[in-house]
Short mmCIF file of C-alpha atoms and ligand atoms in Angstrom, two decimals:
data_model
loop_
_atom_site.label_atom_id
_atom_site.label_comp_id
_atom_site.label_asym_id
_atom_site.label_seq_id
_atom_site.Cartn_x
_atom_site.Cartn_y
_atom_site.Cartn_z
CA MET A 1447 -0.09 0.08 -0.11
CA THR A 1448 1.25 3.36 -1.06
CA THR A 1449 0.59 6.53 1.05
CA GLU A 1450 1.44 8.40 -1.97
CA GLU A 1451 -0.19 11.92 -2.24
CA LEU A 1452 -2.77 11.72 -5.25
CA ASP A 1453 -4.58 14.84 -4.95
CA PRO A 1454 -3.57 16.82 -8.33
CA PHE A 1455 -3.73 20.14 -6.75
CA LYS A 1456 -1.50 19.06 -3.64
CA ILE A 1457 1.00 17.23 -6.17
CA SER A 1458 1.05 20.57 -8.58
CA GLN A 1459 1.80 22.77 -5.24
CA GLU A 1460 4.68 20.13 -4.22
CA GLN A 1461 6.09 20.47 -7.91
CA LEU A 1462 6.11 24.50 -7.38
CA ASP A 1463 7.60 24.02 -4.15
CA THR A 1464 10.63 21.87 -5.26
CA ALA A 1465 11.20 24.51 -8.33
CA ALA A 1466 10.75 27.17 -6.04
CA GLY A 1467 13.62 25.74 -3.83
CA ILE A 1468 15.94 25.27 -6.66
CA MET A 1469 15.36 28.71 -8.28
CA LYS A 1470 15.37 30.61 -4.96
CA LEU A 1471 12.26 32.11 -5.91
CA ASP A 1472 10.96 35.32 -3.94
CA PRO A 1473 8.63 34.04 -1.08
CA ALA A 1474 5.88 36.63 -1.95
CA ALA A 1475 5.87 35.55 -5.55
CA HIS A 1476 5.94 31.64 -4.36
CA ALA A 1477 3.00 32.32 -1.96
CA LEU A 1478 0.80 34.17 -4.84
CA LEU A 1479 1.61 31.37 -7.38
CA ARG A 1480 0.78 28.46 -4.92
CA GLU A 1481 -3.05 29.17 -5.04
CA PRO A 1482 -5.45 30.32 -8.01
CA MET A 1483 -6.28 33.84 -8.05
CA GLN A 1484 -10.06 33.17 -8.71
CA THR A 1485 -12.02 30.09 -8.53
CA LEU A 1486 -16.02 30.08 -9.50
CA THR A 1487 -18.29 27.14 -9.01
CA VAL A 1488 -22.01 27.13 -10.48
CA ASN A 1489 -24.83 24.76 -10.43
CA ILE A 1490 -26.45 24.47 -13.62
CA PRO A 1491 -30.06 23.19 -14.28
CA VAL A 1492 -30.54 21.05 -17.44
CA LYS A 1493 -33.63 19.72 -19.11
CA MET A 1494 -33.15 16.19 -19.83
CA ARG A 1495 -34.41 13.99 -22.78
CA ASP A 1496 -37.36 12.48 -19.98
CA GLY A 1497 -38.44 16.18 -19.29
CA LYS A 1498 -37.01 16.06 -16.04
CA THR A 1499 -34.51 18.86 -15.11
CA ARG A 1500 -31.49 18.03 -13.57
CA THR A 1501 -28.64 20.12 -11.50
CA PHE A 1502 -24.94 19.77 -12.85
CA GLN A 1503 -21.99 21.21 -10.70
CA GLY A 1504 -19.12 23.03 -12.81
CA PHE A 1505 -16.08 25.20 -11.96
CA ARG A 1506 -13.88 27.48 -13.91
CA VAL A 1507 -10.62 28.65 -12.15
CA HIS A 1508 -8.45 31.62 -13.45
CA TYR A 1509 -5.20 30.69 -11.90
CA ASN A 1510 -2.73 33.34 -12.71
CA THR A 1511 -3.38 36.09 -15.33
CA ALA A 1512 -0.07 38.05 -15.16
CA ARG A 1513 1.04 37.48 -18.42
CA GLY A 1514 -2.57 37.59 -20.02
CA PRO A 1515 -6.00 36.30 -20.08
CA ALA A 1516 -6.72 32.90 -18.39
CA LYS A 1517 -6.47 30.13 -21.10
CA GLY A 1518 -7.22 26.25 -20.84
CA GLY A 1519 -9.70 23.58 -21.60
CA ILE A 1520 -13.07 22.47 -20.19
CA ARG A 1521 -13.51 18.81 -19.18
CA TYR A 1522 -16.83 16.93 -18.80
CA HIS A 1523 -16.27 13.81 -16.76
CA PRO A 1524 -17.71 11.96 -14.17
CA GLN A 1525 -15.14 12.27 -11.44
CA GLU A 1526 -14.26 15.99 -12.22
CA ASN A 1527 -13.63 17.94 -8.87
CA ILE A 1528 -12.54 21.47 -7.95
CA SER A 1529 -8.98 20.20 -6.91
CA THR A 1530 -8.30 18.31 -10.33
CA VAL A 1531 -9.45 21.74 -11.92
CA LYS A 1532 -7.10 23.80 -9.93
CA ALA A 1533 -4.19 21.68 -10.71
CA LEU A 1534 -4.84 21.70 -14.41
CA ALA A 1535 -5.39 25.66 -14.29
CA ALA A 1536 -1.83 25.84 -12.57
CA TRP A 1537 -0.17 23.29 -15.29
CA MET A 1538 -1.99 25.89 -18.11
CA THR A 1539 -0.23 28.78 -16.39
CA TRP A 1540 3.21 27.07 -16.61
CA LYS A 1541 2.31 25.61 -19.97
CA CYS A 1542 1.50 29.08 -21.71
CA SER A 1543 4.49 30.56 -20.17
CA LEU A 1544 6.89 27.82 -21.19
CA ALA A 1545 5.70 28.28 -24.67
CA ASP A 1546 5.82 32.07 -24.22
CA ILE A 1547 2.83 33.16 -25.77
CA PRO A 1548 0.72 36.00 -23.99
CA LEU A 1549 -1.64 34.04 -21.79
CA GLY A 1550 -2.41 33.17 -18.38
CA GLY A 1551 -3.65 29.90 -17.01
CA GLY A 1552 -7.10 28.78 -16.24
CA LYS A 1553 -9.25 25.49 -16.42
CA GLY A 1554 -13.15 24.45 -16.30
CA GLY A 1555 -14.83 21.16 -15.59
CA VAL A 1556 -18.49 19.75 -15.17
CA ILE A 1557 -19.27 16.72 -13.43
CA CYS A 1558 -21.21 14.80 -15.88
CA ASP A 1559 -21.18 11.30 -17.69
CA PRO A 1560 -21.24 12.48 -21.47
CA LYS A 1561 -21.22 8.87 -22.84
CA SER A 1562 -24.59 8.47 -21.20
CA MET A 1563 -25.97 11.87 -22.56
CA ASN A 1564 -27.46 12.63 -26.21
CA ASP A 1565 -26.30 15.54 -28.47
CA GLU A 1566 -29.58 17.59 -27.12
CA GLU A 1567 -28.81 17.09 -23.47
CA LEU A 1568 -24.89 17.96 -24.48
CA GLU A 1569 -26.19 20.88 -26.28
CA ASN A 1570 -28.50 22.07 -23.30
CA LEU A 1571 -25.31 21.41 -20.87
CA SER A 1572 -23.02 23.56 -22.74
CA ARG A 1573 -25.12 26.49 -23.35
CA ALA A 1574 -26.02 26.52 -19.80
CA TYR A 1575 -22.84 26.26 -18.58
CA VAL A 1576 -21.77 29.38 -20.68
CA ARG A 1577 -24.68 31.34 -19.25
CA SER A 1578 -23.35 30.29 -15.87
CA ILE A 1579 -19.86 31.35 -16.36
CA GLY A 1580 -20.75 34.22 -19.01
CA ARG A 1581 -19.29 36.97 -16.55
CA PHE A 1582 -16.14 35.28 -15.88
CA ILE A 1583 -14.97 34.36 -19.55
CA GLY A 1584 -14.30 36.64 -22.76
CA PRO A 1585 -11.72 36.92 -25.29
CA LYS A 1586 -9.99 39.36 -23.04
CA VAL A 1587 -10.44 37.93 -19.68
CA ASP A 1588 -10.49 33.89 -20.07
CA VAL A 1589 -10.44 31.78 -23.28
CA PRO A 1590 -11.83 28.24 -22.93
CA ALA A 1591 -11.20 25.20 -25.25
CA PRO A 1592 -11.66 21.44 -25.36
CA ASP A 1593 -10.15 19.13 -23.36
CA VAL A 1594 -11.27 15.38 -22.04
CA TYR A 1595 -14.47 14.56 -23.56
CA THR A 1596 -15.45 17.73 -25.03
CA THR A 1597 -15.40 18.45 -28.85
CA PRO A 1598 -15.27 21.24 -31.59
CA GLN A 1599 -18.92 20.79 -31.74
CA ILE A 1600 -19.12 21.64 -27.86
CA MET A 1601 -17.06 24.70 -28.72
CA ALA A 1602 -19.34 25.94 -31.56
CA TRP A 1603 -22.22 25.92 -29.28
CA MET A 1604 -20.43 27.52 -26.38
CA MET A 1605 -19.07 30.56 -28.88
CA ASP A 1606 -22.78 30.80 -30.00
CA GLU A 1607 -24.37 30.71 -26.66
CA TYR A 1608 -21.54 33.83 -25.52
CA SER A 1609 -22.14 35.73 -28.86
CA LYS A 1610 -26.25 35.36 -27.91
CA LEU A 1611 -25.48 37.10 -24.33
CA GLU A 1612 -23.09 39.50 -25.92
CA GLY A 1613 -25.30 40.76 -28.77
CA HIS A 1614 -22.96 40.17 -31.50
CA ASP A 1615 -20.46 37.30 -32.52
CA GLU A 1616 -17.50 36.77 -30.66
CA PHE A 1617 -15.51 34.15 -32.26
CA GLY A 1618 -12.31 34.62 -30.17
CA VAL A 1619 -14.13 33.80 -26.63
CA ILE A 1620 -13.24 30.16 -27.00
CA THR A 1621 -10.81 28.01 -29.11
CA GLY A 1622 -10.69 24.70 -30.95
CA LYS A 1623 -13.85 25.44 -32.59
CA PRO A 1624 -14.53 23.72 -35.91
CA VAL A 1625 -13.11 25.55 -39.00
CA GLU A 1626 -16.54 26.69 -40.42
CA VAL A 1627 -16.96 29.11 -37.38
CA TRP A 1628 -13.21 30.10 -37.64
CA GLY A 1629 -11.41 27.40 -35.72
CA SER A 1630 -7.76 27.56 -36.81
CA GLN A 1631 -6.69 25.14 -39.58
CA GLY A 1632 -4.22 22.43 -37.90
CA ARG A 1633 -6.00 22.51 -34.32
CA PHE A 1634 -7.60 18.92 -34.52
CA ASP A 1635 -4.22 17.15 -34.41
CA SER A 1636 -1.94 19.97 -32.70
CA THR A 1637 -1.52 18.55 -29.40
CA ALA A 1638 0.08 15.33 -30.80
CA LEU A 1639 1.86 17.07 -33.67
CA GLY A 1640 3.44 19.38 -30.85
CA ALA A 1641 4.48 16.41 -29.06
CA MET A 1642 6.21 14.63 -32.14
CA PHE A 1643 8.32 17.61 -32.46
CA VAL A 1644 9.60 17.28 -28.97
CA LEU A 1645 10.06 13.30 -29.46
CA ARG A 1646 12.09 13.92 -32.66
CA GLU A 1647 14.23 16.52 -30.60
CA ALA A 1648 14.51 14.49 -27.42
CA ALA A 1649 15.39 11.19 -29.27
CA LYS A 1650 18.11 13.04 -30.78
CA LEU A 1651 19.60 14.18 -27.55
CA HIS A 1652 19.54 10.64 -25.98
CA LYS A 1653 20.23 8.61 -29.32
CA ILE A 1654 17.27 7.04 -29.59
CA ASN A 1655 17.05 5.97 -33.13
CA MET A 1656 13.43 6.37 -33.98
CA LYS A 1657 13.11 4.16 -37.13
CA ASN A 1658 11.69 1.04 -35.82
CA ALA A 1659 11.58 2.17 -32.35
CA LYS A 1660 8.58 0.58 -30.18
CA VAL A 1661 6.12 3.14 -28.89
CA ALA A 1662 3.33 2.56 -26.57
CA ILE A 1663 0.32 5.01 -26.14
CA GLN A 1664 -2.06 4.88 -23.43
CA GLY A 1665 -5.16 6.63 -24.57
CA PHE A 1666 -7.12 6.70 -27.71
CA GLY A 1667 -8.66 10.12 -27.55
CA ASN A 1668 -7.90 13.71 -28.67
CA ALA A 1669 -4.33 13.13 -28.20
CA GLY A 1670 -3.39 9.42 -28.14
CA GLY A 1671 -5.39 8.76 -31.26
CA PHE A 1672 -3.57 11.46 -33.34
CA ALA A 1673 -0.40 10.47 -31.89
CA PHE A 1674 -0.52 7.13 -33.23
CA GLU A 1675 -0.19 7.92 -37.03
CA LEU A 1676 2.20 10.93 -36.26
CA VAL A 1677 4.69 8.33 -34.19
CA LYS A 1678 4.48 5.99 -37.41
CA LYS A 1679 6.03 9.08 -39.53
CA LEU A 1680 8.69 9.41 -37.60
CA GLY A 1681 9.57 5.89 -38.85
CA ALA A 1682 8.52 4.21 -35.30
CA LYS A 1683 6.16 1.53 -34.59
CA VAL A 1684 3.03 1.39 -32.12
CA VAL A 1685 3.09 -1.96 -30.34
CA ALA A 1686 0.60 -0.97 -27.61
CA ILE A 1687 -2.26 1.19 -27.26
CA SER A 1688 -5.23 1.55 -24.85
CA ASP A 1689 -8.38 3.05 -23.82
CA SER A 1690 -10.32 3.17 -20.86
CA SER A 1691 -11.95 -0.18 -21.67
CA GLY A 1692 -7.97 -1.86 -22.14
CA GLY A 1693 -5.42 -2.39 -24.34
CA VAL A 1694 -4.09 -4.31 -27.12
CA TYR A 1695 -0.40 -5.34 -28.13
CA SER A 1696 1.24 -6.52 -31.30
CA LYS A 1697 4.77 -7.07 -31.51
CA ALA A 1698 4.87 -6.27 -35.15
CA GLY A 1699 3.07 -3.07 -34.73
CA LEU A 1700 -0.73 -1.93 -34.68
CA ASP A 1701 -2.71 -0.68 -37.70
CA TYR A 1702 -4.72 2.53 -36.66
CA GLN A 1703 -7.55 1.99 -39.23
CA LYS A 1704 -8.12 -1.36 -38.01
CA LEU A 1705 -8.21 -0.47 -34.32
CA SER A 1706 -10.87 2.72 -35.10
CA GLU A 1707 -12.94 0.37 -36.96
CA GLN A 1708 -13.06 -2.03 -34.31
CA LYS A 1709 -13.80 0.41 -31.58
CA LYS A 1710 -16.64 1.84 -33.50
CA LYS A 1711 -17.98 -1.45 -34.09
CA THR A 1712 -17.66 -2.91 -30.59
CA GLY A 1713 -16.91 0.16 -28.48
CA GLU A 1714 -13.48 -1.62 -27.69
CA LEU A 1715 -10.23 -2.00 -29.20
CA SER A 1716 -9.61 -5.65 -28.54
CA GLY A 1717 -11.19 -8.24 -30.66
CA ILE A 1718 -8.65 -8.18 -33.76
CA LYS A 1719 -7.39 -11.63 -35.24
CA GLY A 1720 -3.44 -11.57 -33.98
CA VAL A 1721 -3.49 -8.81 -31.60
CA GLU A 1722 -3.17 -9.68 -28.10
CA LYS A 1723 -5.26 -8.21 -25.17
CA LEU A 1724 -3.33 -6.55 -22.30
CA THR A 1725 -4.47 -3.95 -19.32
CA ASN A 1726 -3.50 -0.60 -18.90
CA GLU A 1727 -0.95 -1.32 -16.16
CA GLU A 1728 0.62 -4.27 -18.32
CA LEU A 1729 0.91 -1.42 -21.09
CA LEU A 1730 2.97 1.02 -18.82
CA GLU A 1731 5.38 -1.95 -18.09
CA LEU A 1732 6.31 -2.77 -21.66
CA ASP A 1733 9.60 -3.15 -22.71
CA VAL A 1734 9.55 -0.21 -25.18
CA ASP A 1735 11.76 3.03 -26.39
CA VAL A 1736 9.02 5.47 -25.84
CA LEU A 1737 6.34 5.50 -23.27
CA ILE A 1738 3.58 7.83 -24.06
CA PRO A 1739 0.68 8.38 -21.37
CA ALA A 1740 -1.94 10.05 -22.99
CA ALA A 1741 -5.10 9.63 -20.87
CA LEU A 1742 -5.69 10.89 -17.52
CA GLU A 1743 -3.52 11.97 -14.67
CA ASN A 1744 -1.82 9.82 -11.86
CA GLN A 1745 -1.00 6.76 -14.15
CA ILE A 1746 2.52 6.25 -13.19
CA THR A 1747 3.12 6.26 -9.45
CA GLY A 1748 5.36 5.35 -6.68
CA ALA A 1749 3.38 2.24 -7.10
CA ASN A 1750 4.63 0.97 -10.66
CA ALA A 1751 7.36 3.33 -11.65
CA ASP A 1752 9.97 0.84 -10.31
CA ARG A 1753 8.56 -1.72 -12.97
CA LEU A 1754 8.71 0.71 -16.02
CA LYS A 1755 11.14 -0.63 -18.86
CA ALA A 1756 10.56 2.17 -21.59
CA ARG A 1757 13.78 4.20 -22.31
CA MET A 1758 11.96 7.46 -22.32
CA VAL A 1759 8.62 8.95 -21.10
CA LEU A 1760 6.75 11.52 -23.10
CA GLU A 1761 3.69 12.99 -20.92
CA LEU A 1762 0.86 13.66 -23.74
CA ALA A 1763 -1.65 13.64 -20.82
CA ASN A 1764 -2.02 16.28 -18.29
CA GLY A 1765 -0.59 14.91 -14.66
CA PRO A 1766 0.27 11.34 -15.61
CA VAL A 1767 3.36 11.16 -13.59
CA THR A 1768 3.13 11.71 -9.77
CA PRO A 1769 6.23 13.13 -7.84
CA GLU A 1770 6.93 9.76 -6.00
CA ALA A 1771 7.16 8.15 -9.43
CA ASP A 1772 9.23 11.32 -10.87
CA ARG A 1773 11.98 10.67 -8.32
CA ILE A 1774 12.14 7.10 -9.04
CA LEU A 1775 12.52 7.93 -12.72
CA PHE A 1776 15.01 10.43 -12.13
CA GLU A 1777 16.98 8.15 -10.13
CA LYS A 1778 16.91 5.26 -12.91
CA LYS A 1779 17.99 7.99 -15.30
CA VAL A 1780 14.73 7.74 -17.48
CA PRO A 1781 14.15 11.09 -19.21
CA ASP A 1782 10.45 11.82 -18.41
CA TYR A 1783 9.42 14.98 -20.30
CA PRO A 1784 6.44 16.58 -18.58
CA ASP A 1785 2.96 17.57 -19.73
CA PHE A 1786 3.18 21.11 -19.83
CA LEU A 1787 6.03 20.90 -22.52
CA VAL A 1788 4.86 17.78 -24.60
CA ASN A 1789 1.58 18.44 -24.80
CA SER A 1790 1.73 22.48 -25.25
CA GLY A 1791 0.89 22.17 -29.04
CA GLY A 1792 -2.73 22.38 -28.47
CA VAL A 1793 -2.55 25.42 -26.66
CA ILE A 1794 -0.11 27.14 -28.85
CA VAL A 1795 -2.58 26.45 -31.83
CA SER A 1796 -5.33 27.53 -29.56
CA TYR A 1797 -3.46 30.70 -29.01
CA PHE A 1798 -2.89 31.09 -33.11
CA GLU A 1799 -6.53 30.44 -33.27
CA TRP A 1800 -7.49 33.37 -30.92
CA ALA A 1801 -5.10 35.92 -32.40
CA GLN A 1802 -6.64 35.03 -35.84
CA ASN A 1803 -10.06 35.48 -34.75
CA THR A 1804 -8.70 38.65 -33.33
CA GLN A 1805 -7.21 40.11 -36.37
CA ASN A 1806 -9.89 38.48 -39.08
CA TRP A 1807 -6.93 37.10 -41.01
CA TYR A 1808 -6.64 33.31 -41.47
CA TRP A 1809 -3.44 31.46 -41.96
CA THR A 1810 -3.04 27.93 -43.76
CA GLU A 1811 -2.53 24.68 -42.21
CA ASP A 1812 1.05 24.88 -43.31
CA GLU A 1813 1.83 28.18 -41.71
CA VAL A 1814 0.17 26.98 -38.52
CA ASN A 1815 2.11 23.98 -38.56
CA LYS A 1816 5.65 25.89 -39.22
CA LYS A 1817 4.84 28.29 -36.51
CA LEU A 1818 4.16 25.44 -33.94
CA GLU A 1819 7.26 23.77 -34.86
CA GLY A 1820 9.19 26.91 -34.07
CA ILE A 1821 7.63 27.51 -30.80
CA MET A 1822 8.04 23.89 -29.83
CA VAL A 1823 11.77 23.52 -30.44
CA ARG A 1824 12.39 26.67 -28.64
CA SER A 1825 10.46 25.55 -25.47
CA PHE A 1826 12.34 22.35 -25.78
CA ASN A 1827 15.62 23.99 -26.00
CA SER A 1828 15.03 26.39 -23.10
CA VAL A 1829 14.28 23.39 -20.92
CA ILE A 1830 17.70 21.59 -22.07
CA ASP A 1831 19.48 24.86 -21.72
CA THR A 1832 18.14 25.31 -18.11
CA GLN A 1833 19.33 21.68 -17.50
CA ALA A 1834 22.62 22.45 -18.62
CA LYS A 1835 22.86 25.37 -16.65
CA PHE A 1836 22.70 23.70 -13.42
CA ALA A 1837 24.50 21.10 -14.59
CA LYS A 1838 27.63 23.45 -14.69
CA GLN A 1839 26.88 24.63 -11.22
CA GLY A 1840 27.10 20.43 -10.47
CA ALA A 1841 23.28 19.95 -9.79
CA ARG A 1842 21.17 17.63 -11.89
CA ILE A 1843 17.89 18.64 -12.50
CA SER A 1844 15.15 16.78 -14.45
CA PRO A 1845 13.61 18.17 -17.52
CA ARG A 1846 10.53 18.90 -15.20
CA MET A 1847 12.20 20.87 -13.00
CA GLY A 1848 13.96 22.55 -15.94
CA ALA A 1849 10.40 23.45 -17.34
CA TYR A 1850 9.41 24.53 -14.15
CA ILE A 1851 12.42 26.96 -13.86
CA VAL A 1852 11.64 28.47 -17.28
CA ALA A 1853 7.74 28.92 -16.64
CA VAL A 1854 7.89 29.91 -13.06
CA ASP A 1855 10.67 32.81 -13.59
CA ARG A 1856 8.63 34.46 -16.46
CA VAL A 1857 5.35 34.63 -14.67
CA ALA A 1858 7.24 35.78 -11.32
CA LYS A 1859 8.93 38.56 -13.71
CA ALA A 1860 5.56 39.70 -15.19
CA MET A 1861 3.93 39.88 -11.66
CA LYS A 1862 6.87 41.86 -10.30
CA ALA A 1863 6.81 44.21 -13.26
CA ARG A 1864 3.08 44.74 -12.65
CA GLY A 1865 3.69 45.63 -9.05
CA TRP A 1866 2.10 42.60 -7.39
CA TYR A 1867 4.76 42.29 -5.02
N1 LIG B 799 -7.03 21.15 -22.85
C1 LIG B 799 -5.67 21.46 -23.82
C2 LIG B 799 -4.63 21.37 -22.60
O1 LIG B 799 -4.77 21.03 -21.62
C3 LIG B 799 -5.98 22.95 -24.45
C4 LIG B 799 -6.29 24.14 -23.81
C5 LIG B 799 -6.29 25.21 -24.80
O2 LIG B 799 -6.26 25.00 -25.95
O3 LIG B 799 -6.68 26.17 -24.30
O4 LIG B 799 -3.71 22.07 -22.99
#
């Protein structure tokens, strides 16, 4: 039995505290950065298909807005809770800062089970959520986006509802919209594409040959699904992938098309001839070159980190590795690239979308992807340079701490310049 802390917000605070110690952060800045600036809880009445009204609880958090409006997705999940939303909002703050884009950090969530709701109920809930948090969001205040179980369609409904509240179109209130209502080209797979630029650079650095490299991905959603095909473009093969119902394994490499069809038909990935079944836990412990957790938080913990055999971990999900697991991987010298670096491609293209909506001037997919690549490589290098700077002083720090130091320093300097401390 592990007594490890698994509360996401406490984990995010612990990570910040460790970084603050290493970088000797001013105590006033540290205190400001340990808590969100604003937290909103709402109760939302929604008419369901049986004619009855159900009340849903929702949240929206502004973690820090020193560098610009709050930015971050909205999650629909049965286990959603305020602690997770606060942690995710903190990680968004570091994500936008590390990418050096002019946005702060925020996050939202609604406790609901989207899998059991039909489109009409989802639309009613999404519009009602926006009416509840309408005063709290806006293109100059807080700009939401998709996350776990929320989609471009949901973003379109939310943009439409906000525009009705304002009395005019306000496309820049939310990102991750369909392109028909001025979403950005390239937004749909930007999280996975950004991660592939990090993977390419990290593989070079750690001398992992991606040609025929073995990759395991946990998650088949917005991030993991797109990562599958992109990994193959680097020459690697995906030997295992999973969703919430479990995973599949093939030594020769899996076929994305077949898996998607299987999932559509049966609701599960398993059942294809010649493909073995495995659990989510087994997937994490496979002997692979690269392990990509792309599902939910707290997957690699003090209880299983020791058994990991991957040569490198790339955190495509938010918060998949706990601090205890972090320490174990660090001791084992397994490089673990943190969430707010690896999955920042999503919010970077969200920033492009917001900028395009604001100036009413639209870019091609090629332009978007080139700009994304530039920022991802710059962020990766800033982490590596920070690690190298500390190594020169005789201190070995992890990629996560390198990323924290860059990100926290920028937010602290912005707060200082604004006279907040
Ligand atoms: N939900 C994504 C994330 O966690 C994207 C956020 C955004 O585009 O604002 O980074």
